[in-house]
CSV table of C-alpha atoms (C1' of nucleotides) in Angstrom, one decimal:
chain,number,residue,atom,x,y,z
A,1,UNK,CA,0.0,0.0,0.0
A,2,UNK,CA,2.6,2.5,1.0
A,3,UNK,CA,4.7,1.1,-1.8
A,4,UNK,CA,2.0,2.0,-4.2
A,5,UNK,CA,1.8,5.5,-2.7
A,6,UNK,CA,5.4,5.9,-3.5
A,7,UNK,CA,5.2,4.6,-7.0
A,8,UNK,CA,2.2,6.7,-7.7
A,9,UNK,CA,3.8,9.8,-6.3
A,10,UNK,CA,7.0,9.4,-8.3
A,11,UNK,CA,4.9,8.7,-11.4
A,12,UNK,CA,3.3,12.1,-10.9
A,13,UNK,CA,6.7,13.8,-10.4
A,14,UNK,CA,7.8,12.1,-13.5
A,15,UNK,CA,5.0,13.7,-15.4
A,16,UNK,CA,6.3,17.1,-14.6
A,17,UNK,CA,9.8,16.2,-15.6
A,18,UNK,CA,8.6,14.6,-18.8
A,19,UNK,CA,6.9,17.8,-19.7
A,20,UNK,CA,10.2,19.5,-19.5
A,21,UNK,CA,11.9,16.8,-21.4
A,22,UNK,CA,11.5,18.4,-24.8
A,23,UNK,CA,13.6,21.3,-26.2
A,24,UNK,CA,10.7,23.0,-27.8
A,25,UNK,CA,8.7,23.0,-24.6
A,26,UNK,CA,11.6,24.4,-22.7
A,27,UNK,CA,11.9,27.2,-25.3
A,28,UNK,CA,8.2,28.0,-25.0
A,29,UNK,CA,8.6,28.1,-21.2
A,30,UNK,CA,11.5,30.4,-21.5
A,31,UNK,CA,9.5,32.9,-23.5
A,32,UNK,CA,6.6,32.6,-21.1
A,33,UNK,CA,9.0,33.4,-18.3
A,34,UNK,CA,9.0,36.9,-19.6
A,35,UNK,CA,5.2,37.3,-19.4
A,36,UNK,CA,2.0,36.4,-21.1
A,37,UNK,CA,2.0,35.3,-24.7
A,38,UNK,CA,-0.6,34.0,-27.1
A,39,UNK,CA,-0.3,30.9,-29.2
A,40,UNK,CA,0.6,32.8,-32.3
A,41,UNK,CA,3.5,34.7,-30.8
A,42,UNK,CA,4.8,31.5,-29.2
A,43,UNK,CA,4.6,29.7,-32.5
A,44,UNK,CA,6.5,32.4,-34.2
A,45,UNK,CA,9.4,32.7,-31.9
A,46,UNK,CA,9.8,28.9,-31.5
A,47,UNK,CA,9.5,28.2,-35.2
A,48,UNK,CA,6.8,25.6,-34.7
A,49,UNK,CA,3.5,25.4,-36.5
A,50,UNK,CA,0.7,26.9,-34.6
A,51,UNK,CA,-1.1,23.6,-34.2
A,52,UNK,CA,2.0,21.9,-32.9
A,53,UNK,CA,2.6,24.8,-30.5
A,54,UNK,CA,-0.9,24.5,-29.2
A,55,UNK,CA,-0.4,20.8,-28.5
A,56,UNK,CA,2.8,21.4,-26.6
A,57,UNK,CA,1.0,24.0,-24.6
A,58,UNK,CA,-1.7,21.6,-23.7
A,59,UNK,CA,0.9,19.2,-22.3
A,60,UNK,CA,2.4,21.9,-20.2
A,61,UNK,CA,-1.0,22.8,-18.9
A,62,UNK,CA,-1.9,19.3,-18.1
A,63,UNK,CA,1.0,19.1,-15.6
A,64,UNK,CA,0.2,22.5,-14.2
A,65,UNK,CA,3.2,24.4,-15.5
A,66,UNK,CA,1.2,27.0,-17.4
A,67,UNK,CA,-2.4,28.4,-17.4
A,68,UNK,CA,-4.3,30.2,-20.0
A,69,UNK,CA,-6.7,33.1,-20.2
A,70,UNK,CA,-9.0,33.9,-23.1
A,71,UNK,CA,-9.4,37.4,-24.3
A,72,UNK,CA,-11.2,38.1,-27.5
A,73,UNK,CA,-9.8,35.9,-30.2
A,74,UNK,CA,-6.6,35.2,-28.4
A,75,UNK,CA,-5.7,32.8,-25.7
A,76,UNK,CA,-2.9,34.0,-23.5
A,77,UNK,CA,-0.7,31.6,-21.7
A,78,UNK,CA,1.5,32.2,-18.7
A,79,UNK,CA,3.5,30.3,-16.2
A,80,UNK,CA,1.7,29.2,-13.1
A,81,UNK,CA,4.4,30.6,-10.8
A,82,UNK,CA,7.9,31.8,-10.4
A,83,UNK,CA,8.9,28.4,-9.1
A,84,UNK,CA,8.6,27.2,-12.7
A,85,UNK,CA,11.4,29.5,-13.7
A,86,UNK,CA,13.4,28.3,-10.7
A,87,UNK,CA,12.9,24.7,-11.8
A,88,UNK,CA,14.2,25.5,-15.3
A,89,UNK,CA,17.2,27.2,-13.8
A,90,UNK,CA,17.8,24.1,-11.8
A,91,UNK,CA,17.7,21.9,-14.9
A,92,UNK,CA,20.0,24.3,-16.7
A,93,UNK,CA,22.4,24.4,-13.8
A,94,UNK,CA,22.7,20.6,-13.5
A,95,UNK,CA,23.0,20.2,-17.2
A,96,UNK,CA,25.8,22.8,-17.3
A,97,UNK,CA,27.7,21.3,-14.4
A,98,UNK,CA,27.4,17.6,-15.3
A,99,UNK,CA,26.7,17.3,-19.0
A,100,UNK,CA,29.9,17.6,-21.0
A,101,UNK,CA,28.0,18.3,-24.2
A,102,UNK,CA,26.6,21.5,-22.8
A,103,UNK,CA,30.1,22.7,-21.9
A,104,UNK,CA,31.2,22.0,-25.5
A,105,UNK,CA,28.3,23.9,-26.9
A,106,UNK,CA,28.8,26.9,-24.7
A,107,UNK,CA,32.5,27.0,-25.4
A,108,UNK,CA,31.9,26.7,-29.1
A,109,UNK,CA,29.4,29.5,-29.4
A,110,UNK,CA,30.2,31.8,-26.6
A,111,UNK,CA,34.0,31.8,-26.4
A,112,UNK,CA,34.0,35.4,-25.6
A,113,UNK,CA,31.8,34.8,-22.5
A,114,UNK,CA,34.5,35.5,-19.9
A,115,UNK,CA,35.8,38.5,-21.7
A,116,UNK,CA,32.5,40.3,-21.3
A,117,UNK,CA,32.7,40.5,-17.5
A,118,UNK,CA,29.1,39.8,-16.4
A,119,UNK,CA,28.0,41.9,-13.5
A,120,UNK,CA,26.4,40.3,-10.5
A,121,UNK,CA,22.7,41.1,-10.1
A,122,UNK,CA,22.9,42.4,-6.6
A,123,UNK,CA,25.3,45.2,-7.4
A,124,UNK,CA,23.3,46.6,-10.3
A,125,UNK,CA,20.4,48.5,-8.7
A,126,UNK,CA,22.7,50.4,-6.3
A,127,UNK,CA,25.1,51.5,-9.0
A,128,UNK,CA,22.3,52.4,-11.3
A,129,UNK,CA,20.8,54.7,-8.6
A,130,UNK,CA,24.2,56.4,-8.2
A,131,UNK,CA,24.2,57.0,-11.9
A,132,UNK,CA,27.3,55.0,-12.5
A,133,UNK,CA,25.7,52.7,-15.0
A,134,UNK,CA,23.0,52.7,-17.7
A,135,UNK,CA,20.9,49.6,-17.7
A,136,UNK,CA,20.2,48.6,-21.3
A,137,UNK,CA,17.4,46.2,-22.3
A,138,UNK,CA,18.2,44.8,-25.8
A,139,UNK,CA,15.0,42.7,-26.2
A,140,UNK,CA,12.3,43.5,-28.7
A,141,UNK,CA,10.1,46.3,-27.6
A,142,UNK,CA,7.0,44.1,-26.9
A,143,UNK,CA,9.0,42.1,-24.5
A,144,UNK,CA,10.3,45.3,-22.9
A,145,UNK,CA,6.8,46.6,-22.6
A,146,UNK,CA,5.6,43.5,-20.8
A,147,UNK,CA,8.1,44.1,-18.0
A,148,UNK,CA,11.7,45.3,-17.5
A,149,UNK,CA,14.2,46.2,-14.9
A,150,UNK,CA,13.5,49.5,-13.2
A,151,UNK,CA,15.0,52.4,-15.1
A,152,UNK,CA,16.2,50.3,-18.0
A,153,UNK,CA,16.5,51.9,-21.4
A,154,UNK,CA,15.1,49.8,-24.3
A,155,UNK,CA,17.1,49.6,-27.5
A,156,UNK,CA,16.5,46.5,-29.5
A,157,UNK,CA,19.7,45.1,-31.0
A,158,UNK,CA,18.8,46.1,-34.5
A,159,UNK,CA,18.6,49.7,-33.5
A,160,UNK,CA,21.7,49.8,-31.4
A,161,UNK,CA,23.8,51.6,-33.9
A,162,UNK,CA,21.3,54.5,-34.1
A,163,UNK,CA,21.6,55.2,-30.4
A,164,UNK,CA,25.3,55.0,-29.9
A,165,UNK,CA,25.6,58.7,-29.0
A,166,UNK,CA,23.0,58.7,-26.2
A,167,UNK,CA,24.8,55.8,-24.6
A,168,UNK,CA,28.3,57.3,-25.1
A,169,UNK,CA,27.6,60.0,-22.6
A,170,UNK,CA,26.1,57.9,-19.9
A,171,UNK,CA,29.0,56.1,-18.3
A,172,UNK,CA,29.2,52.3,-18.3
A,173,UNK,CA,26.4,50.3,-20.0
A,174,UNK,CA,25.1,47.1,-18.5
A,175,UNK,CA,23.1,45.0,-21.0
A,176,UNK,CA,20.6,42.2,-20.4
A,177,UNK,CA,18.3,40.1,-22.4
A,178,UNK,CA,16.2,37.0,-22.0
A,179,UNK,CA,18.6,34.9,-19.9
A,180,UNK,CA,22.1,33.8,-19.3
A,181,UNK,CA,22.2,32.0,-22.6
A,182,UNK,CA,20.4,34.5,-24.7
A,183,UNK,CA,22.8,35.8,-27.3
A,184,UNK,CA,21.3,39.3,-27.6
A,185,UNK,CA,23.2,40.8,-24.7
A,186,UNK,CA,26.5,39.2,-25.8
A,187,UNK,CA,26.1,40.7,-29.2
A,188,UNK,CA,25.2,44.1,-27.9
A,189,UNK,CA,28.2,44.3,-25.6
A,190,UNK,CA,30.5,43.3,-28.4
A,191,UNK,CA,29.2,45.9,-30.7
A,192,UNK,CA,29.3,48.6,-28.0
A,193,UNK,CA,32.9,47.8,-27.2
A,194,UNK,CA,33.7,47.8,-30.9
A,195,UNK,CA,32.6,51.4,-30.8
A,196,UNK,CA,34.8,52.2,-27.9
A,197,UNK,CA,32.1,52.3,-25.2
A,198,UNK,CA,32.4,50.7,-21.8
A,199,UNK,CA,29.9,47.9,-21.7
A,200,UNK,CA,29.2,44.8,-19.7
A,201,UNK,CA,26.6,42.1,-19.6
A,202,UNK,CA,24.3,41.5,-16.7
A,203,UNK,CA,24.8,38.0,-15.3
A,204,UNK,CA,21.2,36.9,-15.7
A,205,UNK,CA,18.3,37.9,-17.8
A,206,UNK,CA,14.9,39.4,-17.1
A,207,UNK,CA,13.1,36.2,-16.1
A,208,UNK,CA,15.7,35.3,-13.5
A,209,UNK,CA,15.5,38.9,-12.2
A,210,UNK,CA,11.8,38.6,-11.8
A,211,UNK,CA,11.9,35.2,-10.3
A,212,UNK,CA,14.3,36.4,-7.7
A,213,UNK,CA,11.6,38.8,-6.5
A,214,UNK,CA,13.4,41.9,-7.7
A,215,UNK,CA,11.3,45.0,-8.6
A,216,UNK,CA,9.9,45.1,-12.1
A,217,UNK,CA,8.6,48.1,-14.1
A,218,UNK,CA,5.9,47.9,-16.8
A,219,UNK,CA,4.6,50.4,-19.4
B,1,UNK,CA,23.5,30.3,-36.2
B,2,UNK,CA,22.6,31.7,-32.8
B,3,UNK,CA,19.2,30.2,-33.3
B,4,UNK,CA,20.8,26.8,-33.6
B,5,UNK,CA,22.8,27.4,-30.6
B,6,UNK,CA,19.6,28.0,-28.6
B,7,UNK,CA,17.9,25.0,-30.1
B,8,UNK,CA,20.9,22.8,-29.4
B,9,UNK,CA,21.2,24.1,-25.9
B,10,UNK,CA,17.6,23.5,-25.0
B,11,UNK,CA,17.8,20.0,-26.6
B,12,UNK,CA,20.6,19.3,-24.1
B,13,UNK,CA,18.7,20.6,-21.2
B,14,UNK,CA,15.7,18.5,-22.3
B,15,UNK,CA,17.9,15.4,-22.1
B,16,UNK,CA,18.4,16.0,-18.4
B,17,UNK,CA,14.7,16.5,-17.9
B,18,UNK,CA,13.8,13.5,-19.9
B,19,UNK,CA,16.1,11.4,-17.8
B,20,UNK,CA,14.0,12.5,-14.8
B,21,UNK,CA,10.8,11.8,-16.7
B,22,UNK,CA,10.3,8.3,-15.4
B,23,UNK,CA,9.0,7.3,-12.0
B,24,UNK,CA,11.4,4.4,-11.7
B,25,UNK,CA,14.4,6.5,-12.4
B,26,UNK,CA,13.3,9.1,-9.9
B,27,UNK,CA,13.0,6.3,-7.3
B,28,UNK,CA,16.5,5.1,-8.1
B,29,UNK,CA,17.8,8.6,-7.7
B,30,UNK,CA,16.1,9.0,-4.4
B,31,UNK,CA,17.9,5.9,-3.1
B,32,UNK,CA,21.1,7.1,-4.5
B,33,UNK,CA,20.6,10.4,-2.7
B,34,UNK,CA,21.4,8.5,0.5
B,35,UNK,CA,24.7,7.2,-0.7
B,36,UNK,CA,26.4,4.7,-3.0
B,37,UNK,CA,24.5,1.6,-4.0
B,38,UNK,CA,25.2,-1.3,-6.3
B,39,UNK,CA,22.9,-2.4,-9.1
B,40,UNK,CA,21.6,-5.3,-7.2
B,41,UNK,CA,20.5,-3.2,-4.2
B,42,UNK,CA,18.9,-0.7,-6.4
B,43,UNK,CA,17.0,-3.4,-8.3
B,44,UNK,CA,15.7,-4.9,-5.0
B,45,UNK,CA,14.4,-1.7,-3.6
B,46,UNK,CA,12.8,-0.5,-6.8
B,47,UNK,CA,11.3,-3.8,-7.6
B,48,UNK,CA,12.7,-3.8,-11.1
B,49,UNK,CA,14.7,-6.6,-12.7
B,50,UNK,CA,18.4,-6.2,-12.5
B,51,UNK,CA,18.8,-5.8,-16.2
B,52,UNK,CA,16.2,-3.2,-16.4
B,53,UNK,CA,17.7,-1.3,-13.5
B,54,UNK,CA,21.0,-1.4,-15.2
B,55,UNK,CA,19.6,0.1,-18.3
B,56,UNK,CA,17.9,2.9,-16.4
B,57,UNK,CA,21.2,3.6,-14.7
B,58,UNK,CA,22.9,3.8,-18.0
B,59,UNK,CA,20.5,6.5,-19.0
B,60,UNK,CA,21.1,8.5,-15.9
B,61,UNK,CA,24.8,8.2,-16.4
B,62,UNK,CA,24.5,9.4,-20.0
B,63,UNK,CA,23.1,12.7,-18.9
B,64,UNK,CA,25.6,13.1,-16.1
B,65,UNK,CA,23.3,12.6,-13.1
B,66,UNK,CA,25.1,9.6,-11.7
B,67,UNK,CA,28.6,8.0,-12.0
B,68,UNK,CA,29.8,4.6,-11.1
B,69,UNK,CA,32.8,3.0,-9.6
B,70,UNK,CA,33.7,-0.6,-9.9
B,71,UNK,CA,34.9,-2.6,-6.9
B,72,UNK,CA,35.4,-6.3,-7.2
B,73,UNK,CA,32.3,-7.8,-8.7
B,74,UNK,CA,30.1,-4.9,-7.8
B,75,UNK,CA,29.5,-1.6,-9.6
B,76,UNK,CA,28.6,1.2,-7.2
B,77,UNK,CA,26.5,4.1,-8.5
B,78,UNK,CA,26.3,7.5,-6.9
B,79,UNK,CA,24.9,10.9,-7.7
B,80,UNK,CA,27.3,13.3,-9.4
B,81,UNK,CA,26.5,16.0,-6.9
B,82,UNK,CA,24.2,17.5,-4.4
B,83,UNK,CA,22.6,19.7,-7.0
B,84,UNK,CA,20.9,16.6,-8.3
B,85,UNK,CA,19.1,16.3,-5.0
B,86,UNK,CA,18.2,19.9,-5.3
B,87,UNK,CA,16.8,19.4,-8.8
B,88,UNK,CA,14.6,16.6,-7.6
B,89,UNK,CA,13.3,18.7,-4.7
B,90,UNK,CA,12.5,21.4,-7.3
B,91,UNK,CA,10.6,19.0,-9.4
B,92,UNK,CA,8.8,17.7,-6.4
B,93,UNK,CA,7.9,21.1,-5.2
B,94,UNK,CA,6.5,22.3,-8.5
B,95,UNK,CA,4.5,19.1,-8.8
B,96,UNK,CA,3.1,19.6,-5.3
B,97,UNK,CA,2.2,23.2,-5.8
B,98,UNK,CA,0.7,23.0,-9.3
B,99,UNK,CA,-0.4,19.4,-10.0
B,100,UNK,CA,-3.8,18.7,-8.5
B,101,UNK,CA,-3.2,14.9,-8.7
B,102,UNK,CA,-0.4,15.1,-6.3
B,103,UNK,CA,-2.4,16.9,-3.8
B,104,UNK,CA,-5.1,14.3,-4.0
B,105,UNK,CA,-2.5,11.5,-3.6
B,106,UNK,CA,-0.9,13.1,-0.6
B,107,UNK,CA,-4.3,13.8,1.0
B,108,UNK,CA,-5.5,10.2,0.4
B,109,UNK,CA,-2.5,8.5,1.9
B,110,UNK,CA,-1.2,11.0,4.4
B,111,UNK,CA,-4.3,12.4,5.9
B,112,UNK,CA,-2.6,12.5,9.2
B,113,UNK,CA,0.2,14.6,7.9
B,114,UNK,CA,-0.7,17.8,9.6
B,115,UNK,CA,-1.4,16.1,12.8
B,116,UNK,CA,2.2,15.0,13.1
B,117,UNK,CA,3.6,18.5,13.4
B,118,UNK,CA,6.8,18.3,11.3
B,119,UNK,CA,9.7,20.1,12.9
B,120,UNK,CA,11.7,22.6,10.8
B,121,UNK,CA,15.2,21.4,10.1
B,122,UNK,CA,16.9,24.5,11.4
B,123,UNK,CA,15.6,24.1,15.0
B,124,UNK,CA,16.7,20.6,15.3
B,125,UNK,CA,20.4,20.6,16.0
B,126,UNK,CA,20.1,23.2,18.7
B,127,UNK,CA,17.4,21.5,20.5
B,128,UNK,CA,19.2,18.2,20.3
B,129,UNK,CA,22.3,19.7,21.8
B,130,UNK,CA,20.3,21.0,24.7
B,131,UNK,CA,19.0,17.5,25.2
B,132,UNK,CA,15.4,18.5,24.6
B,133,UNK,CA,14.9,16.0,21.8
B,134,UNK,CA,16.1,12.6,20.7
B,135,UNK,CA,16.7,12.3,17.0
B,136,UNK,CA,15.5,9.0,15.7
B,137,UNK,CA,16.5,7.5,12.4
B,138,UNK,CA,14.0,4.8,11.3
B,139,UNK,CA,15.7,3.7,8.1
B,140,UNK,CA,17.2,0.2,7.7
B,141,UNK,CA,20.5,0.0,9.4
B,142,UNK,CA,22.6,-0.2,6.2
B,143,UNK,CA,21.2,3.2,5.2
B,144,UNK,CA,21.9,4.5,8.7
B,145,UNK,CA,25.5,3.3,8.5
B,146,UNK,CA,26.1,5.0,5.2
B,147,UNK,CA,25.3,8.4,6.8
B,148,UNK,CA,22.9,9.9,9.3
B,149,UNK,CA,22.2,13.0,11.3
B,150,UNK,CA,24.8,13.7,14.0
B,151,UNK,CA,23.7,12.1,17.3
B,152,UNK,CA,20.8,10.2,15.7
B,153,UNK,CA,19.7,6.9,17.2
B,154,UNK,CA,18.9,4.2,14.7
B,155,UNK,CA,15.9,2.0,15.3
B,156,UNK,CA,14.4,0.5,12.1
B,157,UNK,CA,10.7,0.6,12.1
B,158,UNK,CA,10.4,-3.1,12.6
B,159,UNK,CA,12.2,-3.0,15.9
B,160,UNK,CA,10.5,0.1,17.2
B,161,UNK,CA,8.4,-1.8,19.7
B,162,UNK,CA,11.4,-3.4,21.4
B,163,UNK,CA,13.0,0.0,22.1
B,164,UNK,CA,10.1,1.9,23.5
B,165,UNK,CA,11.5,2.1,27.0
B,166,UNK,CA,14.7,3.7,26.0
B,167,UNK,CA,12.8,6.4,24.1
B,168,UNK,CA,10.3,6.9,26.8
B,169,UNK,CA,12.9,8.5,29.1
B,170,UNK,CA,14.4,10.8,26.6
B,171,UNK,CA,12.0,13.6,26.2
B,172,UNK,CA,10.5,14.4,22.8
B,173,UNK,CA,11.4,12.2,19.8
B,174,UNK,CA,11.9,13.6,16.3
B,175,UNK,CA,11.9,10.9,13.6
B,176,UNK,CA,13.2,11.2,10.1
B,177,UNK,CA,13.6,8.8,7.2
B,178,UNK,CA,14.3,9.1,3.5
B,179,UNK,CA,12.5,12.2,2.6
B,180,UNK,CA,9.3,14.2,3.0
B,181,UNK,CA,7.2,11.5,1.4
B,182,UNK,CA,8.8,8.5,2.8
B,183,UNK,CA,6.2,6.8,5.0
B,184,UNK,CA,8.6,5.3,7.5
B,185,UNK,CA,8.7,8.4,9.8
B,186,UNK,CA,5.0,8.9,9.6
B,187,UNK,CA,4.4,5.4,10.7
B,188,UNK,CA,7.0,5.6,13.5
B,189,UNK,CA,5.5,8.8,14.9
B,190,UNK,CA,2.0,7.3,14.9
B,191,UNK,CA,3.2,4.2,16.7
B,192,UNK,CA,5.1,6.2,19.3
B,193,UNK,CA,2.1,8.4,20.0
B,194,UNK,CA,0.0,5.3,20.2
B,195,UNK,CA,2.3,4.3,23.1
B,196,UNK,CA,1.9,7.7,24.8
B,197,UNK,CA,5.3,9.2,23.8
B,198,UNK,CA,5.8,12.7,22.6
B,199,UNK,CA,6.9,12.3,19.0
B,200,UNK,CA,7.2,14.5,15.9
B,201,UNK,CA,8.4,14.1,12.4
B,202,UNK,CA,11.4,16.0,10.9
B,203,UNK,CA,10.2,18.0,8.0
B,204,UNK,CA,12.7,16.6,5.5
B,205,UNK,CA,14.7,13.4,5.2
B,206,UNK,CA,18.3,12.5,5.2
B,207,UNK,CA,19.0,13.4,1.6
B,208,UNK,CA,17.6,16.9,2.0
B,209,UNK,CA,19.6,17.4,5.2
B,210,UNK,CA,22.8,16.4,3.4
B,211,UNK,CA,22.1,18.4,0.3
B,212,UNK,CA,21.6,21.5,2.5
B,213,UNK,CA,25.2,21.2,3.6
B,214,UNK,CA,24.3,20.2,7.2
B,215,UNK,CA,26.8,18.0,9.1
B,216,UNK,CA,26.6,14.2,8.6
B,217,UNK,CA,27.9,11.4,10.7
B,218,UNK,CA,29.1,8.0,9.4
B,219,UNK,CA,30.0,4.7,11.1
C,1,DT,C1',-26.1,36.9,-41.4
C,2,DG,C1',-21.6,35.4,-43.5
C,3,DA,C1',-16.6,35.8,-44.0
C,4,DC,C1',-12.6,35.5,-41.3
C,5,DT,C1',-9.1,34.6,-37.5
C,6,DA,C1',-7.2,32.1,-33.5
C,7,DT,C1',-7.2,28.1,-31.3
C,8,DT,C1',-8.3,23.4,-30.3
C,9,DC,C1',-9.7,18.6,-31.3
C,10,DC,C1',-9.0,14.3,-33.9
C,11,DA,C1',-6.8,10.8,-36.6
C,12,DC,C1',-2.7,9.0,-38.5
C,13,DT,C1',2.4,7.9,-39.4
C,14,DA,C1',7.1,8.0,-38.0
C,15,DA,C1',10.1,8.0,-34.3
C,16,DT,C1',11.3,7.0,-29.5
C,17,DC,C1',11.0,4.7,-25.0
C,18,DT,C1',10.1,0.6,-21.9
C,19,DA,C1',10.6,-4.0,-20.4
C,20,DT,C1',12.2,-8.5,-21.4
C,21,DG,C1',15.1,-12.5,-22.7
C,22,DG,C1',19.5,-14.3,-24.5
C,23,DA,C1',24.2,-13.7,-24.9
C,24,DA,C1',28.7,-11.4,-23.7
C,25,DT,C1',32.1,-9.5,-20.3
C,26,DA,C1',34.7,-9.1,-16.2
C,27,DG,C1',36.0,-10.5,-11.8
C,28,DT,C1',36.0,-14.2,-7.8
C,29,DG,C1',36.9,-18.5,-5.8
C,30,DT,C1',38.4,-23.4,-6.3
D,1,DA,C1',41.2,-24.2,-16.0
D,2,DC,C1',36.3,-24.3,-14.3
D,3,DA,C1',32.0,-22.9,-12.2
D,4,DC,C1',29.8,-18.9,-10.6
D,5,DT,C1',28.2,-14.0,-9.8
D,6,DA,C1',27.3,-9.1,-11.1
D,7,DT,C1',26.7,-6.3,-14.7
D,8,DT,C1',26.3,-4.9,-19.3
D,9,DC,C1',25.1,-5.3,-24.3
D,10,DC,C1',21.9,-6.4,-28.0
D,11,DA,C1',17.6,-7.4,-30.3
D,12,DT,C1',12.8,-7.2,-30.1
D,13,DA,C1',7.6,-6.4,-29.3
D,14,DG,C1',4.4,-3.2,-27.3
D,15,DA,C1',3.5,1.4,-25.5
D,16,DT,C1',4.2,6.3,-25.9
D,17,DT,C1',5.4,10.7,-28.1
D,18,DA,C1',6.0,14.2,-31.9
D,19,DG,C1',4.5,16.4,-35.9
D,20,DT,C1',1.1,16.9,-39.7
D,21,DG,C1',-3.3,17.8,-42.1
D,22,DG,C1',-8.4,18.1,-41.8
D,23,DA,C1',-12.3,19.5,-39.3
D,24,DA,C1',-14.6,21.7,-35.3
D,25,DT,C1',-15.3,25.7,-32.1
D,26,DA,C1',-15.6,30.3,-30.6
D,27,DG,C1',-15.1,35.0,-31.1
D,28,DT,C1',-14.7,39.3,-34.3
D,29,DC,C1',-15.8,42.3,-38.0
D,30,DA,C1',-18.6,44.1,-41.7
DNA sequence: TGACTATTCCACTAATCTATGGAATAGTGT
DNA sequence: ACACTATTCCATAGATTAGTGGAATAGTCA
């Protein structure tokens, strides 16, 4: 009897893990970590067909990782809680530490990583308040509108070149994007440095910031 | 290119999650969280065939969650790090908070849960030092030998009745076992209370204790 | 009302995962 | 060398999962 309890319980836990056991679903979750999104948006960013996306979202909903809300024609999905982001960070962390393939991948694509001197999250707010740094959000403007770090300036990567002058006069720039492996901030920092500005990357992205209970600003 | 990086990376993370996406493997990991075990032991406790157990262990090894060490005829498996325990706690926590089925299960089997007043981990050591409580490890003696809370007394559940008198004179008893859902400690507390002793359950089990970096004693 | 959009449901094929039995490997004891 | 044990490797049948197209549903707009 208690043996069955245990088996049943682990089977339930396994359902949650299984829902995470697919790269596409993880990607969807990462986008949802930034705020509500409808099926169409999610399909676009993940490169899946809408129907397929919908099915994956059903699965995530069945294990309680996301919920949805209908408004007009659209159905908006969102994470059921910040603990889901934490869980994903956990998976990511274990993978990075114990899975050799991940290390290879990261080394291959982000060889410059160390050179970009990521700034720890906790130092940021204080230094921003003192005016020592400008916080730069390089995500697309819709994502920025849905929520961003307090006081952050939004300049999507594509428009970075047009705003170089504004940034040049404002001390050091700290860029962030969707998460520690999102390439947007890396790219931004490289370009800014290429133009002679002082630029660094924030260690984590917006979802991690939010999940840590730090203050968030919306439009 | 950077799109591929992202896809590849998530695919790797998904491998880890997928490895956790099976109740049997989660159960194996839970046992391994207590220390090294060989294939035979693991097969016995999980109720799987040895061959099947071996295959599951291969899968866990392939994603870096466990390693093995050969000694004589036996191959001993162990977790690759405490972060694996943390990851499992994370999965469990999310499942408990967001998956209705888990709540039903827990309520069905452990209706008495609240009545047993679990004691928070942080209070325990201090109160044990003052002699206010006796820490009771109700796991089988091999598991106790492999590691236990400092100062804990080991009385496997089956032998509890024979040692009632010793416990009766030692103030309040705090029992723990393999984890928050292991039924051993629940059972023990119920029996002790049935005999008129003051008994409570420790909130977590040995693996969580160890993963939290608390001191551990071995034979 | 009818045309249209966003999303879901259903059915089906290809790919993947699980458990099992037989055979291979490696180490122990005689 | 031989018998024996613990573990792994391999092949296979049945179950499960992923992606696709077609049809259904629900809400919007004119």
